[in-house]
Short mmCIF file of C-alpha atoms in Angstrom, two decimals:
data_model
loop_
_atom_site.label_atom_id
_atom_site.label_comp_id
_atom_site.label_asym_id
_atom_site.label_seq_id
_atom_site.Cartn_x
_atom_site.Cartn_y
_atom_site.Cartn_z
CA UNK A 1 0.00 0.00 0.00
CA UNK A 2 3.04 2.17 0.30
CA UNK A 3 3.74 2.76 -3.37
CA UNK A 4 0.44 4.34 -4.53
CA UNK A 5 0.46 6.56 -1.45
CA UNK A 6 3.93 7.73 -2.37
CA UNK A 7 2.96 8.56 -5.94
CA UNK A 8 0.03 10.69 -4.77
CA UNK A 9 2.43 12.49 -2.46
CA UNK A 10 4.90 12.97 -5.30
CA UNK A 11 2.18 14.29 -7.57
CA UNK A 12 1.10 16.81 -4.97
CA UNK A 13 4.71 17.91 -4.56
CA UNK A 14 5.16 18.18 -8.31
CA UNK A 15 1.93 20.18 -8.57
CA UNK A 16 3.11 22.49 -5.83
CA UNK A 17 6.39 23.08 -7.70
CA UNK A 18 4.45 24.18 -10.79
CA UNK A 19 2.31 26.51 -8.66
CA UNK A 20 5.54 28.06 -7.37
CA UNK A 21 6.86 28.45 -10.93
CA UNK A 22 3.60 30.13 -11.93
CA UNK A 23 3.89 32.50 -8.98
CA UNK A 24 7.51 33.30 -9.92
CA UNK A 25 6.97 33.84 -13.63
CA UNK A 26 3.48 35.42 -13.98
CA UNK A 27 4.56 38.92 -12.84
CA UNK A 28 7.53 38.86 -15.23
CA UNK A 29 5.51 37.58 -18.17
CA UNK A 30 2.73 40.10 -17.51
CA UNK A 31 5.21 42.98 -17.71
CA UNK A 32 6.76 41.60 -20.88
CA UNK A 33 3.34 41.13 -22.44
CA UNK A 34 2.17 44.63 -21.46
CA UNK A 35 5.26 46.19 -22.99
CA UNK A 36 3.81 45.23 -26.39
CA UNK A 37 0.32 46.47 -25.57
CA UNK A 38 -0.58 49.39 -27.81
CA UNK A 39 -2.56 51.26 -25.13
CA UNK A 40 0.11 50.47 -22.55
CA UNK A 41 -2.24 49.98 -19.61
CA UNK A 42 -3.16 46.63 -18.09
CA UNK A 43 -6.86 47.50 -18.31
CA UNK A 44 -7.31 46.20 -21.85
CA UNK A 45 -5.42 44.79 -24.80
CA UNK A 46 -5.16 47.39 -27.55
CA UNK A 47 -3.25 45.28 -30.05
CA UNK A 48 0.42 44.44 -30.56
CA UNK A 49 2.80 47.35 -30.87
CA UNK A 50 6.44 48.17 -30.26
CA UNK A 51 5.78 51.89 -29.94
CA UNK A 52 6.71 52.01 -26.21
CA UNK A 53 10.19 50.81 -27.10
CA UNK A 54 10.41 53.71 -29.53
CA UNK A 55 9.24 56.17 -26.88
CA UNK A 56 11.78 54.73 -24.46
CA UNK A 57 14.68 55.06 -26.88
CA UNK A 58 13.87 58.74 -27.42
CA UNK A 59 13.96 59.46 -23.70
CA UNK A 60 17.29 61.19 -23.08
CA UNK A 61 17.15 60.77 -19.32
CA UNK A 62 16.81 57.01 -19.74
CA UNK A 63 19.66 56.83 -22.24
CA UNK A 64 21.93 58.89 -20.02
CA UNK A 65 21.07 56.69 -17.03
CA UNK A 66 21.81 53.58 -19.08
CA UNK A 67 25.20 55.03 -20.06
CA UNK A 68 26.01 55.81 -16.40
CA UNK A 69 24.99 52.32 -15.35
CA UNK A 70 27.26 50.78 -17.95
CA UNK A 71 30.20 52.87 -16.74
CA UNK A 72 29.58 52.04 -13.07
CA UNK A 73 29.03 48.34 -13.71
CA UNK A 74 32.01 47.92 -16.03
CA UNK A 75 34.54 49.70 -13.85
CA UNK A 76 33.31 48.24 -10.55
CA UNK A 77 33.22 44.75 -12.07
CA UNK A 78 36.77 45.09 -13.36
CA UNK A 79 38.11 46.28 -9.99
CA UNK A 80 36.13 43.76 -7.94
CA UNK A 81 37.09 40.85 -10.19
CA UNK A 82 40.78 41.71 -9.95
CA UNK A 83 40.83 42.35 -6.20
CA UNK A 84 38.30 39.60 -5.37
CA UNK A 85 40.20 36.94 -7.34
CA UNK A 86 43.49 37.87 -5.66
CA UNK A 87 41.74 37.69 -2.30
CA UNK A 88 40.36 34.23 -3.08
CA UNK A 89 43.78 32.91 -4.19
CA UNK A 90 45.48 34.46 -1.15
CA UNK A 91 43.02 32.90 1.26
CA UNK A 92 42.83 29.45 -0.29
CA UNK A 93 46.59 29.09 -0.92
CA UNK A 94 47.38 29.34 2.79
CA UNK A 95 46.24 25.75 3.08
CA UNK A 96 44.65 26.09 6.49
CA UNK A 97 41.15 26.64 7.77
CA UNK A 98 39.86 30.19 7.39
CA UNK A 99 39.09 31.79 10.74
CA UNK A 100 35.42 32.50 11.40
CA UNK A 101 36.18 36.22 11.82
CA UNK A 102 37.54 36.35 8.27
CA UNK A 103 34.62 34.29 6.97
CA UNK A 104 32.24 36.74 8.66
CA UNK A 105 34.05 39.72 7.14
CA UNK A 106 33.76 38.22 3.65
CA UNK A 107 30.12 37.29 4.21
CA UNK A 108 29.08 40.64 5.70
CA UNK A 109 28.79 42.64 2.44
CA UNK A 110 26.39 40.02 1.07
CA UNK A 111 23.96 40.15 3.97
CA UNK A 112 24.26 43.67 5.46
CA UNK A 113 21.04 45.58 4.65
CA UNK A 114 21.65 47.82 1.62
CA UNK A 115 20.23 50.84 3.37
CA UNK A 116 22.75 50.46 6.22
CA UNK A 117 25.75 50.22 3.91
CA UNK A 118 24.30 53.12 1.91
CA UNK A 119 24.03 55.53 4.85
CA UNK A 120 27.37 54.35 6.25
CA UNK A 121 29.10 55.16 2.96
CA UNK A 122 27.26 58.48 2.67
CA UNK A 123 28.43 59.40 6.19
CA UNK A 124 31.98 58.33 5.32
CA UNK A 125 32.16 60.31 2.07
CA UNK A 126 30.55 63.35 3.68
CA UNK A 127 32.98 63.27 6.58
CA UNK A 128 35.90 63.24 4.15
CA UNK A 129 34.31 66.03 2.08
CA UNK A 130 34.55 63.68 -0.88
CA UNK A 131 32.74 64.94 -3.99
CA UNK A 132 29.99 62.47 -4.84
CA UNK A 133 29.38 61.18 -8.35
CA UNK A 134 29.80 58.10 -10.49
CA UNK A 135 33.21 57.43 -8.92
CA UNK A 136 31.76 57.18 -5.40
CA UNK A 137 29.10 54.75 -6.66
CA UNK A 138 31.89 52.66 -8.20
CA UNK A 139 33.95 52.61 -4.98
CA UNK A 140 30.82 51.51 -3.09
CA UNK A 141 29.73 48.83 -5.54
CA UNK A 142 33.17 47.24 -5.42
CA UNK A 143 32.55 46.48 -1.71
CA UNK A 144 29.76 43.95 -2.21
CA UNK A 145 31.13 42.77 -5.56
CA UNK A 146 34.47 41.76 -3.95
CA UNK A 147 32.52 39.50 -1.60
CA UNK A 148 30.61 37.81 -4.42
CA UNK A 149 33.59 37.39 -6.76
CA UNK A 150 35.83 35.96 -4.03
CA UNK A 151 33.06 33.57 -2.93
CA UNK A 152 32.65 32.20 -6.47
CA UNK A 153 36.41 31.91 -7.11
CA UNK A 154 37.00 30.29 -3.70
CA UNK A 155 34.53 27.47 -4.47
CA UNK A 156 36.57 26.88 -7.60
CA UNK A 157 39.81 26.65 -5.59
CA UNK A 158 38.44 24.41 -2.83
CA UNK A 159 39.95 21.22 -4.27
CA UNK A 160 42.91 22.82 -5.99
CA UNK A 161 46.29 21.30 -5.13
CA UNK A 162 48.52 24.31 -4.54
CA UNK A 163 51.67 22.15 -4.46
CA UNK A 164 51.56 21.97 -8.27
CA UNK A 165 52.40 25.68 -8.26
CA UNK A 166 55.62 24.93 -6.39
CA UNK A 167 56.29 22.10 -8.83
CA UNK A 168 55.92 24.54 -11.71
CA UNK A 169 58.35 26.99 -10.11
CA UNK A 170 60.81 24.18 -9.27
CA UNK A 171 60.73 23.23 -12.91
CA UNK A 172 61.92 26.71 -13.78
CA UNK A 173 58.73 28.61 -14.64
CA UNK A 174 58.48 32.17 -13.36
CA UNK A 175 55.76 33.27 -10.94
CA UNK A 176 53.96 34.99 -13.76
CA UNK A 177 54.18 32.03 -16.15
CA UNK A 178 52.95 29.75 -13.37
CA UNK A 179 49.97 32.02 -12.77
CA UNK A 180 49.16 32.32 -16.47
CA UNK A 181 49.64 28.66 -17.39
CA UNK A 182 48.57 26.83 -14.21
CA UNK A 183 46.43 28.90 -11.83
CA UNK A 184 44.48 30.97 -14.34
CA UNK A 185 43.15 28.07 -16.47
CA UNK A 186 41.80 26.43 -13.29
CA UNK A 187 40.09 29.49 -11.89
CA UNK A 188 39.14 31.20 -15.14
CA UNK A 189 35.54 29.89 -15.32
CA UNK A 190 35.05 31.01 -11.71
CA UNK A 191 36.56 34.42 -12.43
CA UNK A 192 34.33 34.91 -15.46
CA UNK A 193 31.21 33.68 -13.63
CA UNK A 194 32.05 35.88 -10.64
CA UNK A 195 32.63 38.86 -12.93
CA UNK A 196 29.31 38.39 -14.71
CA UNK A 197 27.57 38.06 -11.36
CA UNK A 198 29.22 41.26 -10.16
CA UNK A 199 28.19 43.06 -13.34
CA UNK A 200 24.56 41.94 -12.95
CA UNK A 201 24.47 42.98 -9.30
CA UNK A 202 25.99 46.36 -10.07
CA UNK A 203 23.56 47.02 -12.95
CA UNK A 204 20.62 46.27 -10.63
CA UNK A 205 21.78 47.96 -7.45
CA UNK A 206 19.63 50.89 -6.39
CA UNK A 207 19.88 52.11 -2.77
CA UNK A 208 23.65 52.35 -2.39
CA UNK A 209 23.89 54.13 -5.75
CA UNK A 210 21.03 56.44 -4.74
CA UNK A 211 22.82 57.53 -1.55
CA UNK A 212 26.32 57.82 -2.98
CA UNK A 213 25.45 59.50 -6.30
CA UNK A 214 25.23 63.00 -4.88
CA UNK A 215 22.82 65.71 -5.96
CA UNK A 216 21.92 66.44 -9.56
CA UNK A 217 20.90 64.19 -12.38
CA UNK A 218 24.32 63.82 -14.01
CA UNK A 219 25.11 60.63 -12.09
CA UNK A 220 21.66 59.03 -12.18
CA UNK A 221 21.87 55.29 -12.82
CA UNK A 222 19.25 53.16 -14.53
CA UNK A 223 17.72 51.75 -11.30
CA UNK A 224 17.48 55.31 -9.94
CA UNK A 225 15.73 56.32 -13.16
CA UNK A 226 13.38 53.33 -12.91
CA UNK A 227 12.62 54.20 -9.29
CA UNK A 228 11.67 57.77 -10.07
CA UNK A 229 9.54 56.62 -13.02
CA UNK A 230 7.69 54.14 -10.78
CA UNK A 231 7.19 56.79 -8.10
CA UNK A 232 5.88 59.16 -10.74
CA UNK A 233 3.22 56.69 -11.77
CA UNK A 234 2.65 53.62 -13.87
CA UNK A 235 3.80 54.58 -17.36
CA UNK A 236 3.93 52.12 -20.25
CA UNK A 237 7.58 52.98 -20.90
CA UNK A 238 8.56 51.19 -17.68
CA UNK A 239 7.22 47.92 -19.08
CA UNK A 240 9.41 48.25 -22.16
CA UNK A 241 12.44 49.15 -20.07
CA UNK A 242 11.71 46.31 -17.62
CA UNK A 243 11.59 43.86 -20.52
CA UNK A 244 14.95 45.01 -21.89
CA UNK A 245 16.65 45.05 -18.47
CA UNK A 246 15.29 41.60 -17.60
CA UNK A 247 16.36 40.08 -20.90
CA UNK A 248 19.88 41.49 -20.47
CA UNK A 249 20.13 40.12 -16.90
CA UNK A 250 18.77 36.73 -17.92
CA UNK A 251 21.26 36.47 -20.79
CA UNK A 252 24.19 37.31 -18.50
CA UNK A 253 23.08 34.80 -15.86
CA UNK A 254 22.57 32.17 -18.51
CA UNK A 255 26.07 32.70 -19.93
CA UNK A 256 27.64 32.69 -16.47
CA UNK A 257 25.89 29.39 -15.64
CA UNK A 258 27.10 27.80 -18.85
CA UNK A 259 30.69 28.86 -18.28
CA UNK A 260 30.85 27.66 -14.72
CA UNK A 261 29.14 24.36 -15.48
CA UNK A 262 30.86 23.58 -18.76
CA UNK A 263 34.33 23.27 -17.31
CA UNK A 264 33.70 21.95 -13.81
CA UNK A 265 34.63 18.54 -15.23
CA UNK A 266 38.32 19.37 -15.43
CA UNK B 1 59.36 35.70 -2.21
CA UNK B 2 58.45 35.00 1.39
CA UNK B 3 55.17 33.04 1.56
CA UNK B 4 53.60 35.23 4.21
CA UNK B 5 54.51 38.34 2.30
CA UNK B 6 53.01 36.84 -0.84
CA UNK B 7 49.76 35.99 0.92
CA UNK B 8 49.63 39.53 2.29
CA UNK B 9 50.13 40.92 -1.21
CA UNK B 10 47.24 38.82 -2.50
CA UNK B 11 44.73 39.49 0.28
CA UNK B 12 45.87 43.04 1.07
CA UNK B 13 43.93 44.99 -1.57
CA UNK B 14 40.67 43.08 -0.94
CA UNK B 15 40.78 43.25 2.83
CA UNK B 16 41.95 46.86 2.63
CA UNK B 17 38.99 47.76 0.42
CA UNK B 18 36.54 46.13 2.82
CA UNK B 19 38.19 47.85 5.76
CA UNK B 20 38.17 51.28 4.13
CA UNK B 21 34.70 51.19 2.53
CA UNK B 22 32.78 48.94 4.90
CA UNK B 23 34.32 48.67 8.36
CA UNK B 24 35.32 52.33 8.75
CA UNK B 25 31.96 53.64 7.40
CA UNK B 26 30.11 51.28 9.76
CA UNK B 27 32.40 52.49 12.55
CA UNK B 28 31.40 56.07 11.75
CA UNK B 29 27.69 55.36 12.09
CA UNK B 30 28.47 53.47 15.31
CA UNK B 31 30.08 56.63 16.68
CA UNK B 32 27.37 58.94 15.27
CA UNK B 33 24.66 56.97 17.00
CA UNK B 34 25.94 58.17 20.37
CA UNK B 35 25.90 61.84 19.36
CA UNK B 36 23.09 64.36 19.02
CA UNK B 37 21.54 66.04 16.07
CA UNK B 38 22.69 69.64 15.67
CA UNK B 39 20.26 72.52 15.32
CA UNK B 40 20.77 72.81 11.57
CA UNK B 41 20.89 69.11 10.84
CA UNK B 42 24.57 68.68 11.56
CA UNK B 43 26.01 66.63 14.36
CA UNK B 44 26.66 67.88 17.89
CA UNK B 45 29.45 65.88 19.43
CA UNK B 46 27.81 65.33 22.80
CA UNK B 47 27.84 61.77 24.05
CA UNK B 48 24.40 60.38 24.91
CA UNK B 49 22.15 57.35 24.69
CA UNK B 50 19.22 59.56 23.62
CA UNK B 51 18.95 58.03 20.15
CA UNK B 52 18.51 54.54 21.52
CA UNK B 53 15.98 55.73 24.07
CA UNK B 54 14.12 57.50 21.31
CA UNK B 55 13.96 54.29 19.27
CA UNK B 56 11.93 52.81 22.14
CA UNK B 57 9.43 55.69 22.00
CA UNK B 58 5.98 54.18 21.16
CA UNK B 59 5.91 55.75 17.64
CA UNK B 60 9.25 54.26 16.67
CA UNK B 61 8.89 51.07 18.68
CA UNK B 62 5.70 50.44 16.74
CA UNK B 63 7.61 50.75 13.45
CA UNK B 64 10.27 48.35 14.75
CA UNK B 65 7.64 45.83 15.83
CA UNK B 66 5.74 46.14 12.53
CA UNK B 67 9.01 45.50 10.67
CA UNK B 68 9.69 42.46 12.82
CA UNK B 69 6.17 41.13 12.27
CA UNK B 70 6.28 41.64 8.50
CA UNK B 71 9.73 40.03 8.28
CA UNK B 72 8.58 37.13 10.47
CA UNK B 73 5.43 36.47 8.43
CA UNK B 74 7.41 36.74 5.21
CA UNK B 75 9.92 34.18 6.48
CA UNK B 76 7.18 31.79 7.59
CA UNK B 77 5.24 31.97 4.32
CA UNK B 78 8.42 31.67 2.26
CA UNK B 79 9.41 28.54 4.21
CA UNK B 80 5.99 26.92 3.78
CA UNK B 81 6.13 27.55 0.03
CA UNK B 82 9.80 26.72 -0.37
CA UNK B 83 10.15 23.45 1.52
CA UNK B 84 7.80 21.30 -0.62
CA UNK B 85 9.17 22.93 -3.79
CA UNK B 86 12.77 22.16 -2.79
CA UNK B 87 11.70 18.64 -1.82
CA UNK B 88 10.04 18.13 -5.20
CA UNK B 89 13.21 19.26 -6.99
CA UNK B 90 15.40 16.96 -4.89
CA UNK B 91 13.15 14.03 -5.83
CA UNK B 92 13.42 14.74 -9.57
CA UNK B 93 15.91 12.76 -11.70
CA UNK B 94 19.44 13.94 -10.87
CA UNK B 95 20.11 15.14 -14.40
CA UNK B 96 17.08 17.43 -14.41
CA UNK B 97 17.60 18.95 -10.99
CA UNK B 98 19.99 21.72 -12.14
CA UNK B 99 17.43 22.84 -14.74
CA UNK B 100 14.61 22.99 -12.19
CA UNK B 101 16.88 24.92 -9.85
CA UNK B 102 17.95 27.31 -12.57
CA UNK B 103 14.28 28.02 -13.33
CA UNK B 104 13.77 28.89 -9.67
CA UNK B 105 16.78 31.20 -9.52
CA UNK B 106 16.30 33.01 -12.83
CA UNK B 107 13.71 35.58 -11.62
CA UNK B 108 15.96 36.27 -8.63
CA UNK B 109 18.57 37.75 -10.96
CA UNK B 110 16.27 40.29 -12.55
CA UNK B 111 16.09 43.82 -11.21
CA UNK B 112 14.54 44.05 -7.73
CA UNK B 113 12.71 47.30 -8.53
CA UNK B 114 11.18 45.78 -11.63
CA UNK B 115 10.05 42.63 -9.81
CA UNK B 116 8.43 44.83 -7.19
CA UNK B 117 6.87 47.12 -9.78
CA UNK B 118 5.28 44.07 -11.43
CA UNK B 119 3.21 43.61 -8.28
CA UNK B 120 1.93 47.18 -8.50
CA UNK B 121 0.64 46.28 -11.96
CA UNK B 122 -0.94 43.08 -10.65
CA UNK B 123 -2.42 44.36 -7.36
CA UNK B 124 -3.58 47.82 -8.47
CA UNK B 125 -7.24 48.86 -8.12
CA UNK B 126 -7.44 48.67 -11.90
CA UNK B 127 -4.76 46.00 -11.93
CA UNK B 128 -4.78 42.62 -13.54
CA UNK B 129 -6.08 40.64 -10.54
CA UNK B 130 -8.96 43.02 -9.75
CA UNK B 131 -9.81 43.28 -13.43
CA UNK B 132 -9.93 39.53 -13.92
CA UNK B 133 -11.97 38.96 -10.78
CA UNK B 134 -14.45 41.65 -11.84
CA UNK B 135 -14.55 40.23 -15.34
CA UNK B 136 -15.45 36.84 -13.92
CA UNK B 137 -18.17 38.48 -11.84
CA UNK B 138 -16.61 37.26 -8.61
CA UNK B 139 -16.39 40.71 -7.09
CA UNK B 140 -18.31 43.94 -7.73
CA UNK B 141 -15.89 46.33 -6.02
CA UNK B 142 -12.11 46.20 -6.57
CA UNK B 143 -10.34 44.57 -3.63
CA UNK B 144 -7.87 46.77 -1.72
CA UNK B 145 -4.84 44.64 -2.57
CA UNK B 146 -2.17 47.32 -2.89
CA UNK B 147 -0.62 49.70 -0.33
CA UNK B 148 -1.08 47.50 2.70
CA UNK B 149 0.73 44.82 4.68
CA UNK B 150 -0.59 42.10 2.37
CA UNK B 151 1.08 43.74 -0.62
CA UNK B 152 4.39 44.19 1.22
CA UNK B 153 4.49 40.57 2.38
CA UNK B 154 3.54 39.32 -1.10
CA UNK B 155 6.35 41.39 -2.63
CA UNK B 156 8.93 40.22 -0.09
CA UNK B 157 7.96 36.56 -0.39
CA UNK B 158 8.08 36.87 -4.16
CA UNK B 159 11.53 38.43 -4.15
CA UNK B 160 13.21 36.09 -1.67
CA UNK B 161 11.45 32.76 -2.29
CA UNK B 162 14.07 31.55 -4.83
CA UNK B 163 16.84 31.88 -2.29
CA UNK B 164 14.95 29.92 0.39
CA UNK B 165 14.28 27.12 -2.11
CA UNK B 166 17.97 27.08 -3.00
CA UNK B 167 19.10 26.95 0.65
CA UNK B 168 16.69 24.11 1.53
CA UNK B 169 17.50 22.22 -1.65
CA UNK B 170 21.22 22.45 -0.78
CA UNK B 171 20.70 20.64 2.50
CA UNK B 172 18.19 18.15 1.04
CA UNK B 173 20.62 17.16 -1.70
CA UNK B 174 23.40 16.57 0.83
CA UNK B 175 21.15 14.13 2.66
CA UNK B 176 22.14 10.51 2.33
CA UNK B 177 19.06 8.73 0.88
CA UNK B 178 20.08 5.55 2.68
CA UNK B 179 19.25 7.13 6.03
CA UNK B 180 15.65 7.65 4.91
CA UNK B 181 15.48 4.12 3.52
CA UNK B 182 16.85 2.73 6.77
CA UNK B 183 14.16 4.58 8.70
CA UNK B 184 11.41 3.14 6.49
CA UNK B 185 12.92 -0.35 6.57
CA UNK B 186 12.80 -0.16 10.34
CA UNK B 187 9.05 0.36 10.06
CA UNK B 188 8.64 4.15 10.29
CA UNK B 189 5.88 5.59 8.09
CA UNK B 190 6.76 8.18 5.41
CA UNK B 191 5.41 10.91 7.65
CA UNK B 192 7.41 9.76 10.68
CA UNK B 193 10.53 9.47 8.54
CA UNK B 194 10.01 12.99 7.29
CA UNK B 195 9.30 14.50 10.70
CA UNK B 196 11.93 12.60 12.67
CA UNK B 197 14.71 12.19 10.09
CA UNK B 198 14.52 14.46 7.03
CA UNK B 199 13.24 17.64 8.69
CA UNK B 200 15.81 17.70 11.55
CA UNK B 201 18.66 16.96 9.14
CA UNK B 202 17.67 19.81 6.84
CA UNK B 203 17.48 22.34 9.69
CA UNK B 204 20.76 24.04 8.62
CA UNK B 205 19.21 24.84 5.23
CA UNK B 206 15.98 26.03 6.82
CA UNK B 207 17.95 28.22 9.23
CA UNK B 208 20.19 29.69 6.52
CA UNK B 209 17.21 30.47 4.27
CA UNK B 210 15.16 31.93 7.13
CA UNK B 211 17.91 34.20 8.37
CA UNK B 212 18.58 35.49 4.87
CA UNK B 213 14.91 36.32 4.26
CA UNK B 214 14.35 37.74 7.72
CA UNK B 215 17.39 40.03 7.62
CA UNK B 216 16.74 41.28 4.09
CA UNK B 217 13.02 41.79 4.83
CA UNK B 218 13.38 43.63 8.11
CA UNK B 219 15.87 46.08 6.63
CA UNK B 220 14.03 46.44 3.33
CA UNK B 221 13.36 49.85 1.89
CA UNK B 222 12.08 49.40 -1.66
CA UNK B 223 9.20 47.00 -1.02
CA UNK B 224 7.48 48.91 1.82
CA UNK B 225 8.13 52.13 -0.08
CA UNK B 226 6.56 50.99 -3.36
CA UNK B 227 3.98 48.41 -2.23
CA UNK B 228 3.16 50.04 1.11
CA UNK B 229 2.64 53.34 -0.68
CA UNK B 230 4.08 55.35 2.21
CA UNK B 231 1.19 54.37 4.47
CA UNK B 232 3.17 51.64 6.18
CA UNK B 233 6.65 52.32 7.44
CA UNK B 234 9.38 49.83 8.17
CA UNK B 235 12.78 50.49 9.78
CA UNK B 236 14.43 50.82 6.38
CA UNK B 237 12.08 53.67 5.44
CA UNK B 238 12.59 55.31 8.82
CA UNK B 239 16.38 55.23 8.36
CA UNK B 240 15.97 56.63 4.84
CA UNK B 241 13.85 59.51 6.19
CA UNK B 242 16.32 60.32 8.96
CA UNK B 243 19.08 60.69 6.40
CA UNK B 244 17.28 62.36 3.51
CA UNK B 245 14.38 64.37 4.94
CA UNK B 246 14.58 64.71 8.73
CA UNK B 247 18.36 65.25 8.56
CA UNK B 248 18.81 63.48 11.87
CA UNK B 249 21.84 61.36 11.05
CA UNK B 250 22.60 60.28 14.62
CA UNK B 251 19.11 58.82 15.07
CA UNK B 252 19.28 57.15 11.65
CA UNK B 253 22.68 55.73 12.61
CA UNK B 254 21.31 54.36 15.89
CA UNK B 255 18.48 52.63 14.00
CA UNK B 256 20.97 51.15 11.54
CA UNK B 257 23.09 49.93 14.40
CA UNK B 258 20.06 48.19 15.89
CA UNK B 259 19.43 46.53 12.54
CA UNK B 260 23.04 45.30 12.39
CA UNK B 261 22.65 44.10 15.98
CA UNK B 262 19.61 41.98 15.08
CA UNK B 263 21.47 40.61 12.06
CA UNK B 264 24.57 39.68 14.05
CA UNK B 265 22.50 38.08 16.81
CA UNK B 266 20.74 35.85 14.29
CA UNK B 267 23.96 34.86 12.52
CA UNK B 268 25.64 34.15 15.85
CA UNK B 269 22.73 31.96 17.01
CA UNK B 270 22.88 30.11 13.71
CA UNK B 271 26.63 29.56 13.97
CA UNK B 272 26.22 28.13 17.48
CA UNK B 273 23.33 25.90 16.38
CA UNK B 274 25.29 24.58 13.39
CA UNK B 275 28.38 23.90 15.54
CA UNK B 276 26.23 22.11 18.08
CA UNK B 277 24.51 19.89 15.51
CA UNK B 278 27.90 19.10 13.92
CA UNK B 279 29.23 18.14 17.36
CA UNK B 280 26.27 15.84 17.96
CA UNK B 281 26.77 14.08 14.68
CA UNK B 282 30.44 13.28 15.37
#
């Protein structure tokens, strides 16, 4: 009597999983669908149209914000990937257990409430009389991105035998050659996946950017632009922008997954 | 090169960055929280515990308690939804599990503001849910779905559910299936096996997921701001106001410090619990 009971249970579980998927995807699909709705409002379907994408691409504020976001995300990703990867190698190559204080320090940027880090950084920059702008957003984004990059690269290094690096040097290779020919190929998928993750996080980050951008619209990022558009009211342009932003994020995540999975065999 | 020196060269920039742009800034708000607000919004360097006393004033205490309640309910609902979903994924054929998991995590990587905005579209008075229900003749008046606690909790659950599923799945997949089989071979029913074997062994995943959701919910700013419509305040919004409109940085700092305190307490409790359960198993 056990088997049929189990299958009913499994079916219920499977059904529940699909309910969860529906819950997760309906809001996203609704936005994407509405972005092609001619009248733009969710009240009725006015026919298929791409006119809201046109309206969006003529909005200078949006384009400027997109440009700022690209600058912030690119520079902060580059810095965080470099520094975070070095950090991961440094920690893992010591060959002993990482102290819980260090683990906590590396974990903190991932879990600290955004608003707290945001006001802390604002206080810090203000105290130093630091002029706020895109550069202060970059410095701030690197903080949480270091944590994510080093976490991804560290998982990659968990089973890495560091004695082969010594072997390489004993055999006459320089430090640099050893890094380029031995270490880098092993960690590269992790570095790339970590970098893509950092880029996605930086593109999406709102509160810290909002607090460290300073006054004026010159350093408005895309999330800040989206926020003010939402606060202003439900406009059809947001749906079009949401669709583009989501598709870009999904593509990046998809690529990063493929990279990290594809070579985990080696 | 000396090995220690080399390690220092590798970890130096990263740890230095975290020290300069995280630890020192957090240290500053720690110090600020013991000072007083100046007459023109600056900071008077007079040591006092006033800010912490003020946080216990009924108006603010109420906001703290509301935040705690909303975060608690969010965590509970997310767990109830996530556990069976994670269980279903862990029962799927091994080859398909990564795909199911990826489908769970994908929405998590889209913009938080956009995911929250989607719920405004759905829960609005003229939104999709009210429209459909009216169209079906189920209701004659639009339901007040938006700008209340229900909307905030829905938004938070929606945003953090993927992570809870991932955390629970991680501990379910580490579970040795033979232990469950042994329990059933020894005559325990499926329910008993689940309650006495599977559930206790997946506690670390449940704890990790819960703490993540609770901490991110209680300190949330965007969701109460957009889905609460300014009618409902949570600590995150209060901190925001102290810094951007009330210009009372010391009070905002004290509130932030309390938030960090709650976070550290939870993480500490979790660390102790995990250590204890590891000790028991050995």
